[in-house]
Coordinates of C-alpha atoms and ligand atoms in Angstrom, one line a residue:
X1 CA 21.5 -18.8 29.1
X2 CA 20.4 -15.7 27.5
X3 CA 17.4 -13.2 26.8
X4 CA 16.7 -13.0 22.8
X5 CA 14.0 -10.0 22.4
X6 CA 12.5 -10.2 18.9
X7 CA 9.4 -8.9 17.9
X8 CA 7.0 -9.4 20.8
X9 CA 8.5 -12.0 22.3
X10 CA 11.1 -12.5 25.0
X11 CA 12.5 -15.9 25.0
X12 CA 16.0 -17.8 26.8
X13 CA 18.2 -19.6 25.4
X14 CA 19.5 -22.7 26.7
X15 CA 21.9 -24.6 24.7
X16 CA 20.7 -27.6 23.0
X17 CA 17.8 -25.4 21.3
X18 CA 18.0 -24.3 17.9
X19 CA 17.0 -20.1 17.5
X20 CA 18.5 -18.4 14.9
X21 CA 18.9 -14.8 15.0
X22 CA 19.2 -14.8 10.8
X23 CA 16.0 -16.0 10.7
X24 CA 14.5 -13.1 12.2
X25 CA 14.1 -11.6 8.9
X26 CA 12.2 -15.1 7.9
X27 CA 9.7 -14.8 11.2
X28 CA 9.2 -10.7 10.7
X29 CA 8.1 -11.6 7.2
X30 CA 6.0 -14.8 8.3
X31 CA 3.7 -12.7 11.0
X32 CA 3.1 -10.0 8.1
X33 CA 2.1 -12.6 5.7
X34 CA 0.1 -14.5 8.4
X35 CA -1.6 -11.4 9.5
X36 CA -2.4 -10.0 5.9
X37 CA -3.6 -14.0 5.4
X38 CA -5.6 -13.8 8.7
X39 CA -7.5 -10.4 7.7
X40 CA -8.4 -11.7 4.7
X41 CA -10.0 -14.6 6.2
X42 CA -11.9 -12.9 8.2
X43 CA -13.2 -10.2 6.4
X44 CA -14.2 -12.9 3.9
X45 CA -16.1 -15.1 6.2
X46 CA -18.0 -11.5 7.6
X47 CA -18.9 -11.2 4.0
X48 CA -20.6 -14.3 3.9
X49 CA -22.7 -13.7 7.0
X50 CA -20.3 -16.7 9.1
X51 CA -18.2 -16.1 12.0
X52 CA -14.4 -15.6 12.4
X53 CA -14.1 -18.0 15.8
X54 CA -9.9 -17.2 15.4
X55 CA -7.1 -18.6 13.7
X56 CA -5.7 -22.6 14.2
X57 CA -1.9 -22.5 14.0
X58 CA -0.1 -25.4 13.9
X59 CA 3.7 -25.2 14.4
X60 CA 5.1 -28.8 14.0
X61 CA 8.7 -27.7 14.4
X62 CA 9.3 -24.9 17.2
X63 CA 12.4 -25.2 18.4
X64 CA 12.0 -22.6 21.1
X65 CA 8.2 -21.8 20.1
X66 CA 9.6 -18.0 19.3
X67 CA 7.5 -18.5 15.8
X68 CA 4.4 -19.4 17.7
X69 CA 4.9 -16.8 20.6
X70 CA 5.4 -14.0 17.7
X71 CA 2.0 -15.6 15.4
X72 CA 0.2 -15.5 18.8
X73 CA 0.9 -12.0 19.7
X74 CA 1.3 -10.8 16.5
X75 CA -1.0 -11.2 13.9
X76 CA -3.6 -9.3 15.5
X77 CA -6.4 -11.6 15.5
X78 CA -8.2 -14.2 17.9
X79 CA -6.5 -17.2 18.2
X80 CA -8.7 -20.3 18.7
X81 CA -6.0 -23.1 18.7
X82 CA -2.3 -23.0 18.6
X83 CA -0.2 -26.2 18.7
X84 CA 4.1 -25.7 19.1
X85 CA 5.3 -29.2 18.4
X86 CA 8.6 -30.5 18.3
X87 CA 10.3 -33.9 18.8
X88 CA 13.2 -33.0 21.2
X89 CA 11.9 -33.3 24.3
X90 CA 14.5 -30.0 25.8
X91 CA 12.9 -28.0 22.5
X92 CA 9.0 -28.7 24.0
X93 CA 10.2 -27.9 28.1
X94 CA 11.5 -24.9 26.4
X95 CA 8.1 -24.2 24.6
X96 CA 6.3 -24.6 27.8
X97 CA 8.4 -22.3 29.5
X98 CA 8.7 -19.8 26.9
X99 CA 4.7 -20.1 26.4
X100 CA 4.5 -19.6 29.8
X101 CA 6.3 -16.1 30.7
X102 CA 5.2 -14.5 27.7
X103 CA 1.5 -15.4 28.9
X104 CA 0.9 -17.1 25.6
X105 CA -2.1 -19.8 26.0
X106 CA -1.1 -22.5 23.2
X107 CA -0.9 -26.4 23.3
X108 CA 2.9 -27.9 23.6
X109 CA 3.5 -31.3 22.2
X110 CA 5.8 -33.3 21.5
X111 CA 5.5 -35.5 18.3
X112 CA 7.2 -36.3 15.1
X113 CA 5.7 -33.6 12.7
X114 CA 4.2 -36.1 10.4
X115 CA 2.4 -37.6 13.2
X116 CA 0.7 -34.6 14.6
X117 CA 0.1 -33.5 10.7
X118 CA -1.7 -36.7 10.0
X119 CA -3.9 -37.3 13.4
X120 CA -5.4 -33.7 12.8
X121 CA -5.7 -33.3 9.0
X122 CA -7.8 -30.3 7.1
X123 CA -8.1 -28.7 10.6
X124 CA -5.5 -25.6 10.3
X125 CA -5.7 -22.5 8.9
X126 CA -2.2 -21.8 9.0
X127 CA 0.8 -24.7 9.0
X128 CA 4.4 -23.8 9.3
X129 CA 7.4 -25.8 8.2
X130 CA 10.6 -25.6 8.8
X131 CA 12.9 -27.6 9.5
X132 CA 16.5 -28.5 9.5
X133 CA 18.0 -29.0 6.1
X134 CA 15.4 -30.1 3.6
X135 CA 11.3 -30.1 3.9
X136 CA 10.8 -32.8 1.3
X137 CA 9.9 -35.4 3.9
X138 CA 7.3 -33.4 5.5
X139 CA 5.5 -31.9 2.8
X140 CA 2.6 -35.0 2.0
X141 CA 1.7 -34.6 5.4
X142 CA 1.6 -30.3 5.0
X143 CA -0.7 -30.0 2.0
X144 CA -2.9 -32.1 4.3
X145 CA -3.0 -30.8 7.1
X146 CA -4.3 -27.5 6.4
X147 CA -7.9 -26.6 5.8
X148 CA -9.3 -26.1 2.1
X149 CA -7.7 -22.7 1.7
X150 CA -5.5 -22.5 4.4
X151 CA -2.3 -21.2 4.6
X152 CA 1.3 -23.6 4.4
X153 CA 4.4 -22.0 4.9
X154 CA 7.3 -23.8 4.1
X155 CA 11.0 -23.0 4.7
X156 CA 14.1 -25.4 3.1
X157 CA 17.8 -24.9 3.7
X158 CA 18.6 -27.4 1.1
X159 CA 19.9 -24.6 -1.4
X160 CA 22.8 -26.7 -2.4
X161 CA 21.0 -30.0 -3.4
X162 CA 17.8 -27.7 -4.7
X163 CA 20.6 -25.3 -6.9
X164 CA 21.8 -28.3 -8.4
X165 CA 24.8 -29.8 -7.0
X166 CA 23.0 -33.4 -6.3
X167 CA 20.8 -33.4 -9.2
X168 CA 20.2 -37.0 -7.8
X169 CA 19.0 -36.4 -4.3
X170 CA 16.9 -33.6 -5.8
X171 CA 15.5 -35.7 -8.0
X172 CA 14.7 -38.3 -5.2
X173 CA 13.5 -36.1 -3.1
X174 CA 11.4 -33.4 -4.9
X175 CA 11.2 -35.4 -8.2
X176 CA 12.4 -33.1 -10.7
X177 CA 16.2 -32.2 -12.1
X178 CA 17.2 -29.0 -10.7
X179 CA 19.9 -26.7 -12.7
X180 CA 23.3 -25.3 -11.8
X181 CA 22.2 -22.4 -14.3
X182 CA 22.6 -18.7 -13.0
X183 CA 18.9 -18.6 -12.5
X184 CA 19.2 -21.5 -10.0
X185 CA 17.8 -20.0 -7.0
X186 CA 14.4 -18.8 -8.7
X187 CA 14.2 -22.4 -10.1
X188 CA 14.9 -23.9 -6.6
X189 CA 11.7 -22.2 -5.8
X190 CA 10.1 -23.7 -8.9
X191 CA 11.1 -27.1 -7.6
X192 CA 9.9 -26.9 -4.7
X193 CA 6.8 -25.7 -5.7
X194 CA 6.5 -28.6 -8.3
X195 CA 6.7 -30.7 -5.8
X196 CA 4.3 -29.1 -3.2
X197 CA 1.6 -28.9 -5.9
X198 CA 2.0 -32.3 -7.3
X199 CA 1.9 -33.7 -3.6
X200 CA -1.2 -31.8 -3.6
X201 CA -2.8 -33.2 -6.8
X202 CA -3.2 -36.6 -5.2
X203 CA -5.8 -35.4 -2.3
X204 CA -7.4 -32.9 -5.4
X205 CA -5.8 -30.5 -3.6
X206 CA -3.9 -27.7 -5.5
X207 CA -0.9 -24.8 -4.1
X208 CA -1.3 -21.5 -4.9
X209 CA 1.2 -19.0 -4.1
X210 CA 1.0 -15.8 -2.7
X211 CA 4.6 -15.1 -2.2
X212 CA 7.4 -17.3 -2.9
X213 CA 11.1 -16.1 -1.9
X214 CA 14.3 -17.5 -2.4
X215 CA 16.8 -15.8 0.2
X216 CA 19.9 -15.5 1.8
X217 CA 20.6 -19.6 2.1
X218 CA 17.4 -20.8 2.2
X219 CA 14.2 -20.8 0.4
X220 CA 10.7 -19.7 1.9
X221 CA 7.1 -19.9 0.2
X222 CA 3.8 -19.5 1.7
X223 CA 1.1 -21.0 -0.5
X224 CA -2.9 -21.4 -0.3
X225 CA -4.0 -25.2 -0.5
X226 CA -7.2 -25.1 -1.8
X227 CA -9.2 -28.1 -2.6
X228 CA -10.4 -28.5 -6.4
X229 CA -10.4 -31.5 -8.2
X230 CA -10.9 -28.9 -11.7
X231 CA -7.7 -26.7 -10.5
X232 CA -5.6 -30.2 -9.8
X233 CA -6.5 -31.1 -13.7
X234 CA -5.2 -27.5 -14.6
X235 CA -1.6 -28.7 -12.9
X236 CA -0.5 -30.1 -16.1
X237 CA -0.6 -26.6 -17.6
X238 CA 1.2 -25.4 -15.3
X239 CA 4.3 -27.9 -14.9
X240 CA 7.7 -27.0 -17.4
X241 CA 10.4 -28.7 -18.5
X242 CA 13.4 -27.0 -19.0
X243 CA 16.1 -27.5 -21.7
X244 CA 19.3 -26.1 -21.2
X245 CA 21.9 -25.5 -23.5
X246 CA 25.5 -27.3 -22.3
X247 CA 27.7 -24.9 -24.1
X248 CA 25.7 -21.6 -24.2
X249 CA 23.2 -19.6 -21.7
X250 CA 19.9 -20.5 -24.1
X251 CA 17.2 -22.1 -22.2
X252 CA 13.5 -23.5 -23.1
X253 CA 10.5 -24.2 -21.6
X254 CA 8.2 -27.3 -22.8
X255 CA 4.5 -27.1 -20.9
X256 CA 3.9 -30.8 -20.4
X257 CA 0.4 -29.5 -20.7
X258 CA -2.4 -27.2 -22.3
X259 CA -6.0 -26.0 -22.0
X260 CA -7.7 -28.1 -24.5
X261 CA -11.9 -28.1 -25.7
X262 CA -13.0 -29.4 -22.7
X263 CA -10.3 -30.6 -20.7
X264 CA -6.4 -30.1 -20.4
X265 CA -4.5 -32.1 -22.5
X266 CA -0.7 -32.6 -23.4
X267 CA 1.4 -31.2 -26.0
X268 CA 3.7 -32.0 -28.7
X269 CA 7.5 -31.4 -28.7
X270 CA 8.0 -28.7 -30.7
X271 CA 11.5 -28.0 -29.8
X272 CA 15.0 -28.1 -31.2
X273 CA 17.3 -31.2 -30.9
X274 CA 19.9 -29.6 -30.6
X275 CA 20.5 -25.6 -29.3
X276 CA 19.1 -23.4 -32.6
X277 CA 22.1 -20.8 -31.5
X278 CA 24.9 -22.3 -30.7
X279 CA 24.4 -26.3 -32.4
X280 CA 25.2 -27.3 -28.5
X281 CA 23.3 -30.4 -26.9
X282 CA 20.6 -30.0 -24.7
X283 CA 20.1 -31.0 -20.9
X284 CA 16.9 -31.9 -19.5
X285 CA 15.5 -30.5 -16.1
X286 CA 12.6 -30.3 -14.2
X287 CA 10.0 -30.3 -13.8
X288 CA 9.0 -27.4 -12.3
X289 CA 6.1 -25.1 -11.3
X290 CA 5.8 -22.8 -13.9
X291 CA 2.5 -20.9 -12.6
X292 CA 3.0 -17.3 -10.7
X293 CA 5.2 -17.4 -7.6
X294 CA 3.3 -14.2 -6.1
X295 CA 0.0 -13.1 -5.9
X296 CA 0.5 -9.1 -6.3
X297 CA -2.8 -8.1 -4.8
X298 CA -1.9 -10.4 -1.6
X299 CA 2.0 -8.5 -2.0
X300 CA 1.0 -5.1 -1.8
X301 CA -1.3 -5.8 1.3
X302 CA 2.0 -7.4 2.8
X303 CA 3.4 -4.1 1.9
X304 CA 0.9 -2.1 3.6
X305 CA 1.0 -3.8 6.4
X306 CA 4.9 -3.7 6.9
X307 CA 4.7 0.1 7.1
X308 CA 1.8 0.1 9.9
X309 CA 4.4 -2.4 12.2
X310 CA 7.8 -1.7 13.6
X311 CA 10.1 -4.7 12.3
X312 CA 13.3 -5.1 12.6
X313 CA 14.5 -5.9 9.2
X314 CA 12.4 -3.5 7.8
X315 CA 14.8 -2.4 5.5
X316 CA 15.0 -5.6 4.0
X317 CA 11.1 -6.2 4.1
X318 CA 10.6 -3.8 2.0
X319 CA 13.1 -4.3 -0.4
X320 CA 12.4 -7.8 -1.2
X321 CA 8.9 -7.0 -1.2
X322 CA 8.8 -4.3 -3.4
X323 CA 11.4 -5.5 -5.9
X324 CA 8.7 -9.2 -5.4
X325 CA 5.7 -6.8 -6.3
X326 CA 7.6 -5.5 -9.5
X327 CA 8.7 -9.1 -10.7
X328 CA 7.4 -9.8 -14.3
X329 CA 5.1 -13.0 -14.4
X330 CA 7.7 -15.2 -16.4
X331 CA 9.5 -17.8 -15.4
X332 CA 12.8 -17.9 -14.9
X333 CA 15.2 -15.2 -15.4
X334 CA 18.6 -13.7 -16.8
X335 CA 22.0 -12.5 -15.3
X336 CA 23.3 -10.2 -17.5
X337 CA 27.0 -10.5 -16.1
X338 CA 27.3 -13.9 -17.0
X339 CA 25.4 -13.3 -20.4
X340 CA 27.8 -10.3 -20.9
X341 CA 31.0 -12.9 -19.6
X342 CA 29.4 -15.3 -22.0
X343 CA 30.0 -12.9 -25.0
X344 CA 33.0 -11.3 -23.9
X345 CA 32.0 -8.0 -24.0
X346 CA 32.5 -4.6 -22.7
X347 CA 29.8 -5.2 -19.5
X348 CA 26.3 -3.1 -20.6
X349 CA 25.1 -1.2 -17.5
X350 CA 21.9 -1.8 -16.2
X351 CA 20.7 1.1 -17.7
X352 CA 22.1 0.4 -21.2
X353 CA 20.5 -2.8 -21.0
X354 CA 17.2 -1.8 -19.9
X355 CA 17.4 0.9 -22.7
X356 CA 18.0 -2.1 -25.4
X357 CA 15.1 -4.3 -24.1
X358 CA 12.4 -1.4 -23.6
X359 CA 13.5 -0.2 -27.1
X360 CA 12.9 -3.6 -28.2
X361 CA 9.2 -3.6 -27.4
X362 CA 9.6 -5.9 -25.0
X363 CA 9.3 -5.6 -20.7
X364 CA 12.1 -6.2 -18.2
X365 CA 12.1 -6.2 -14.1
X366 CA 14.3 -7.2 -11.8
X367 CA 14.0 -11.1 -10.3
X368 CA 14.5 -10.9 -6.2
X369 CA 16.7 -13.3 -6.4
X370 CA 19.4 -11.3 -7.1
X371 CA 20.7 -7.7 -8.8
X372 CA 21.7 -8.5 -11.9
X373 CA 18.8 -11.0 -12.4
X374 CA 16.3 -10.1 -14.8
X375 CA 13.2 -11.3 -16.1
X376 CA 12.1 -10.5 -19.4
X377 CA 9.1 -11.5 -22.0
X378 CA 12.1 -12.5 -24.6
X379 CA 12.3 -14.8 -27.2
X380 CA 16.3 -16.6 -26.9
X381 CA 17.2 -15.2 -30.3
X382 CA 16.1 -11.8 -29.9
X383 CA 18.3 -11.5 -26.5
X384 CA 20.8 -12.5 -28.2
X385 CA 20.6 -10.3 -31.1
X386 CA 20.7 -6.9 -28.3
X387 CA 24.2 -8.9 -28.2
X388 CA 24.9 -9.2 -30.9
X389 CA 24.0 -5.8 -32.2
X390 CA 25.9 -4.6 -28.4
X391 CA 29.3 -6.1 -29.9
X392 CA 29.1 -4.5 -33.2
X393 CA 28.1 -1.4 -32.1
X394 CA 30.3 -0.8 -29.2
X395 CA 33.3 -3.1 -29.5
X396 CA 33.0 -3.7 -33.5
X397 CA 36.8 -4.2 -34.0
X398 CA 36.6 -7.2 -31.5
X399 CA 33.1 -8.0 -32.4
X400 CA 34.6 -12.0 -32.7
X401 CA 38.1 -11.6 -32.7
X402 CA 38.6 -11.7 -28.7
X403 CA 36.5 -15.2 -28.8
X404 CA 38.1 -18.8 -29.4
X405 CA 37.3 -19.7 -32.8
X406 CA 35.9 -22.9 -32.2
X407 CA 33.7 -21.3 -29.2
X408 CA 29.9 -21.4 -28.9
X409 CA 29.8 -17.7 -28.5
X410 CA 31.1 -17.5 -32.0
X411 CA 28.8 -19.6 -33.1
X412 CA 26.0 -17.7 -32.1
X413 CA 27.3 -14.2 -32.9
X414 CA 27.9 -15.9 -36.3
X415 CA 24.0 -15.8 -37.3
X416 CA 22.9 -12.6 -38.7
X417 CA 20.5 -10.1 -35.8
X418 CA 17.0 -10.9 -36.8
X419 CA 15.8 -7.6 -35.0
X420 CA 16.9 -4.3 -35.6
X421 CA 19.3 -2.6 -33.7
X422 CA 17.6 -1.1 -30.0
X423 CA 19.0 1.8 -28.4
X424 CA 21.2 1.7 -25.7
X425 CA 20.7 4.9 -24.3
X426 CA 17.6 5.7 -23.2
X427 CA 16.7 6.9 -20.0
X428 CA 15.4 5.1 -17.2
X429 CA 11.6 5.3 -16.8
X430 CA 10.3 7.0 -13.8
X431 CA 8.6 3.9 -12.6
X432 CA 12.1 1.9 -12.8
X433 CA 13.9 4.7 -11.1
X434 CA 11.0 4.5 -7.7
X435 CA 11.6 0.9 -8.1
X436 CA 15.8 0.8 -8.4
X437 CA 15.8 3.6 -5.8
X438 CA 14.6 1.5 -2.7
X439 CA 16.9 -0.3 -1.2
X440 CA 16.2 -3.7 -2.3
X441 CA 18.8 -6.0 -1.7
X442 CA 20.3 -4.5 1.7
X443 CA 23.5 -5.8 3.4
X444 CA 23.1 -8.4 6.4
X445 CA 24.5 -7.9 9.3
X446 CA 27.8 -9.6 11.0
X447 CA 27.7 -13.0 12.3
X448 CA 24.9 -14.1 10.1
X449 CA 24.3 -17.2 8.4
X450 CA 23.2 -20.4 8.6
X451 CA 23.5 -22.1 11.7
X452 CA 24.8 -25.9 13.0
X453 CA 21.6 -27.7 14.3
X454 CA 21.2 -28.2 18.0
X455 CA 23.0 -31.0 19.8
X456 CA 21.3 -32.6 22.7
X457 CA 20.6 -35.0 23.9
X458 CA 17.2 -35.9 22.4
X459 CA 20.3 -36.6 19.2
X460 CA 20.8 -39.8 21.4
X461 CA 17.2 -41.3 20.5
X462 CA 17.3 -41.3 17.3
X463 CA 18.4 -44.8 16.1
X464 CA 21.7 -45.0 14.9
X465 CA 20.8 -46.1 11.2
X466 CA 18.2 -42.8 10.6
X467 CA 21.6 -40.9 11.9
X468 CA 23.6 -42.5 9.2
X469 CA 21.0 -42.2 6.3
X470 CA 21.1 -38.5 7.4
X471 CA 24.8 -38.2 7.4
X472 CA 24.5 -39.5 3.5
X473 CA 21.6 -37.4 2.3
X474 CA 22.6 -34.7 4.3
X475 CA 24.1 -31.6 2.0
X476 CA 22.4 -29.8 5.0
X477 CA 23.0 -26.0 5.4
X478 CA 20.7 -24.6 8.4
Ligands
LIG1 C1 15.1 -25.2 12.3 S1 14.5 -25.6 13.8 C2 12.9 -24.8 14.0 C3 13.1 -23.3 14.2 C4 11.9 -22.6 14.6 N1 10.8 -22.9 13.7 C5 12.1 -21.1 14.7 O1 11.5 -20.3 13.9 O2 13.0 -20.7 15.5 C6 14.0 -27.3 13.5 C7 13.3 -28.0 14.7 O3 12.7 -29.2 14.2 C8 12.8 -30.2 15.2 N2 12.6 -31.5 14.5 C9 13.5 -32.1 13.6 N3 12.9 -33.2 13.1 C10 11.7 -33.3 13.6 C11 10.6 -34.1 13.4 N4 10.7 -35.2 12.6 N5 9.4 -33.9 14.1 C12 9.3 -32.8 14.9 N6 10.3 -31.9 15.1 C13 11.5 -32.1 14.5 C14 14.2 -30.0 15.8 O4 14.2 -30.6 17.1 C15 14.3 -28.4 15.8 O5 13.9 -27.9 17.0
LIG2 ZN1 23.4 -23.0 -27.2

């Protein structure tokens, strides 16, 4: 048995229960974004002349009840109502106890999640998820459970399946065809969003995010429900698909939908049959959530609040957080290792690259997702002609001649730059040097990773056939 201190809370482990200590960084970031979430809702109820009475927080899945024990002592606020559920009956004595000698005063229960989601539906203001391997199963019951703008925040470990290695168990279970392209992790997120906010759209309800991250080997979003049968219509508008090129980087996105006179309405395929650079067929993924991920208001009071509290992954708070609050509003992004790999050319720096794209009129950040990710308001050709103007400017006697002749990065360096020539050397801006000088994407410490789930004995009761099904699905990584 041991102590683990994190936070506020001081709980012991006994084996059989899952805690861990990777996911610190994931519960540090969850109280900040519950307490900016909680001092919102009660300065907006003052300003309507009605009570705050405290939060209702409903953990379905809480292991050891650390999550609950930090959101109880945490967030700064009354708490009304607190509910740590779990189905393993050592995971709920260990609740109790843990509850108990850190003086928390919260119900313990022991349920399947859906169960105690469904028998008290619209009544929390916050919802947590997260559960071994993949959320998809719980999330009809989620969107419900929470009250008309109340807060779900949902963790799933199922990076592998959601980055495409099984587009068919994506598709079963989140509906959409996710991509093994280098921006795979932000459209993991996308996915899963799809798939909260169409789950949504059957109750009228509709998800909107207020920070969506995709980190380490999981990904974590924390959106508003709110109910609105004229936002649900708006859904339409705000769902993607995504053609892929199979022999070059080129990507597109097709709204299924639009804002029409009076109502939303679909659109026309105006795309390409085939890939207008390279001549290469296309694949066809998605859906996904193609609103914001973030809501930067809601990210700089996350911000603010991380530097009145001592956490300990600080560090890395703040660098996802501020490299989040800098993200351009576009989906998807592009990694300019594999774009330069692609072309075979000398690698551009970042610097060099953000020269080319600045001097091209057009605005780059950084995704959070990872360094050489970037997102940028670019049409596909005009990337492609920085490129192409790169290679003849800087490489010009191997401008082709280091490519296979037959290759799709011929074919595309072939075409003539529509756009002039940018400049590769200007300087950084100041705000990109405040921005680049944080440390955003800070090294994690030994030991961590995902961990096994628990084995105990509660394993036992579940019936031999739901073990089996898992052991198919199951591309789990905890
Ligand atoms: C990843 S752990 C939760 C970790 C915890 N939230 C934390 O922050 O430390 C997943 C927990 O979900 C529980 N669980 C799995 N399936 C469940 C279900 N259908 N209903 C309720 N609990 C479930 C497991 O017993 C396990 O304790
Ligand atoms: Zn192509």
């Amino acid at each position: 048995m041991a102590l683990h201190i994190e936070g506020s809370a001081q709980v012991l482990l006994k084996s059989g229960v899952f805690l861990n200590p990777a996911q610190v960084f994931n519960r540090d970031m969850s109280v900040l974004v519950t307490s900016v979430y909680a001092q919102r809702l009660k300065t907006k109820l003052e300003t309507q002349g009605r009570p705050f009475q405290g939060l209702n927080i409903l953990e379905p899945m809480a292991a050891s009840g650390i999550r609950s024990i930090r959101y109880y002592k945490e967030i700064n606020q009354p708490i009304q109502r607190l509910i740590a559920n779990d189905l393993s009956p050592e995971a709920v004595e260990e609740i109790k106890q843990n509850f108990e000698s850190n003086n928390v005063m919260g119900e313990v229960t022991q349920a399947d999640a859906c169960e105690i989601m469904y028998r008290n539906k619209g009544v929390w203001d916050i919802v947590d998820l997260d559960p071994y391997g993949s959320v998809a199963s719980f999330i009809d019951a989620g969107v419900q459970a929470v009250k008309s703008g109340g807060l779900l925040c949902v963790t799933s470990t199922d990076v592998s399946t959601l980055c495409g290695n099984n587009p068919d168990t994506c598709f079963y279970k989140y509906q959409s065809i996710p991509t093994k392209a280098k921006h795979c992790h932000e459209f993991a997120l996308r996915v899963l969003l799809y798939q909260l906010n169409a789950s949504a759209n059957k109750y009228q309800l509709v998800v909107k995010p207020l920070l969506s991250l995709s980190v380490d080997f999981y990904v974590r979003v924390f959106v508003q429900v709110i109910s609105s049968a004229l936002e649900a219509k708006k859904s339409i508008a705000k769902s993607a698909l995504v053609f892929q090129c199979t022999q070059c980087p080129a990507y597109y996105l097709h709204y299924l939908g639009r804002e029409g006179r009076n109502k939303y309405t679909t659109n026309v395929f105006e795309g390409h049959s085939v890939c207008p650079e390279c001549g290469g067929k296309f694949l066809i993924q998605g859906p996904i959530y193609a609103g914001n991920l973030h809501e930067k208001d809601f990210v700089d009071e996350v911000i603010q609040t991380l530097e009145e509290r001592n956490m300990k992954t600080h560090d890395k708070l703040k660098g996802v957080l501020v490299c989040v609050k800098d993200e351009l509003d576009i989906p998807l992004n592009w990694d300019l290792s594999m774009l330069c790999k692609f072309f075979k050319s000398q690698v551009m720096s970042q610097k060099q690259f953000r020269s080319a794209v600045r001097s091209s009129g057009l605005n780059i950040s950084q995704s959070h997702t990872h360094p050489m990710k970037y997102k940028i308001n670019v049409e596909v050709s005009q990337l492609f002609d920085i490129f192409r103007h790169w290679k003849k400017t800087i490489a010009s006697d191997r401008y082709i001649s280091n490519l296979p002749e037959d290759s799709a990065a011929v074919r595309v360096l072939n075409k003539e730059p529509k756009t002039p020539c940018p400049d590769f050397e200007q300087e950084l801006t100041e705000h990109e040097q405040s921005v680049l000088s944080s440390i955003r994407f800070p090294p994690n410490e030994a030991n961590w990773g995902p961990k096994p789930r628990a084995k105990r004995q509660a394993d036992t009761n579940i019936d031999e056939s739901k073990k089996k099904k898992q052991e198919i699905e199951d591309d789990t990584e905890e």
